[in-house]
Amino acid sequence: MKVEEQIKEILEKLRPFLISDGGDIEYVKYEDNIVYIRMMGACVNCQMIDFTLKDGIEAAIQEEIPEVKEVVNLASYDFDMDDM
């Protein structure tokens, strides 16, 4: 299984937890051992987003795919996705 497919599979397992709290997550891309995602819904303004991102999502992905260096939330950056 390709790394990108593994990442998507892990994110799909995590989505129900986020959705149950009014949030969601969208896979954007995997490049240079960094996973780019977009947190949506209630996750955007949640005070726990950093904890959810690093101690939850990033940790879950790195446990299965050690070569992943980081998970970056693109929703916290202000730019056009077409520039990526």
Coordinates of N, CA and C in Angstrom, one line a residue, residues 14-24 42-43:
L14 N -10.1 8.5 11.9 CA -10.2 9.6 12.8 C -11.3 10.5 12.6
R15 N -11.8 10.6 11.4 CA -12.9 11.5 11.0 C -14.1 11.4 11.9
P16 N -14.6 10.2 12.3 CA -15.8 10.1 13.1 C -15.7 10.8 14.4
F17 N -14.5 10.8 15.0 CA -14.3 11.5 16.3 C -14.4 13.0 16.1
L18 N -13.8 13.5 15.0 CA -13.9 15.0 14.8 C -15.3 15.4 14.4
I19 N -16.0 14.6 13.6 CA -17.3 14.9 13.2 C -18.3 14.9 14.4
S20 N -18.1 14.0 15.3 CA -19.0 13.9 16.5 C -18.9 15.2 17.3
D21 N -17.8 16.0 17.2 CA -17.6 17.2 17.9 C -17.9 18.4 17.0
G22 N -18.4 18.2 15.8 CA -18.8 19.3 14.9 C -17.6 19.7 14.0
G23 N -16.6 18.9 13.9 CA -15.4 19.3 13.1 C -15.3 18.3 11.9
D24 N -14.2 18.4 11.2 CA -13.9 17.5 10.1 C -12.5 17.7 9.7
A42 N -16.0 22.9 13.4 CA -15.7 23.4 14.8 C -14.2 23.3 15.1
C43 N -13.5 22.5 14.4 CA -12.1 22.4 14.6 C -11.3 23.7 14.4

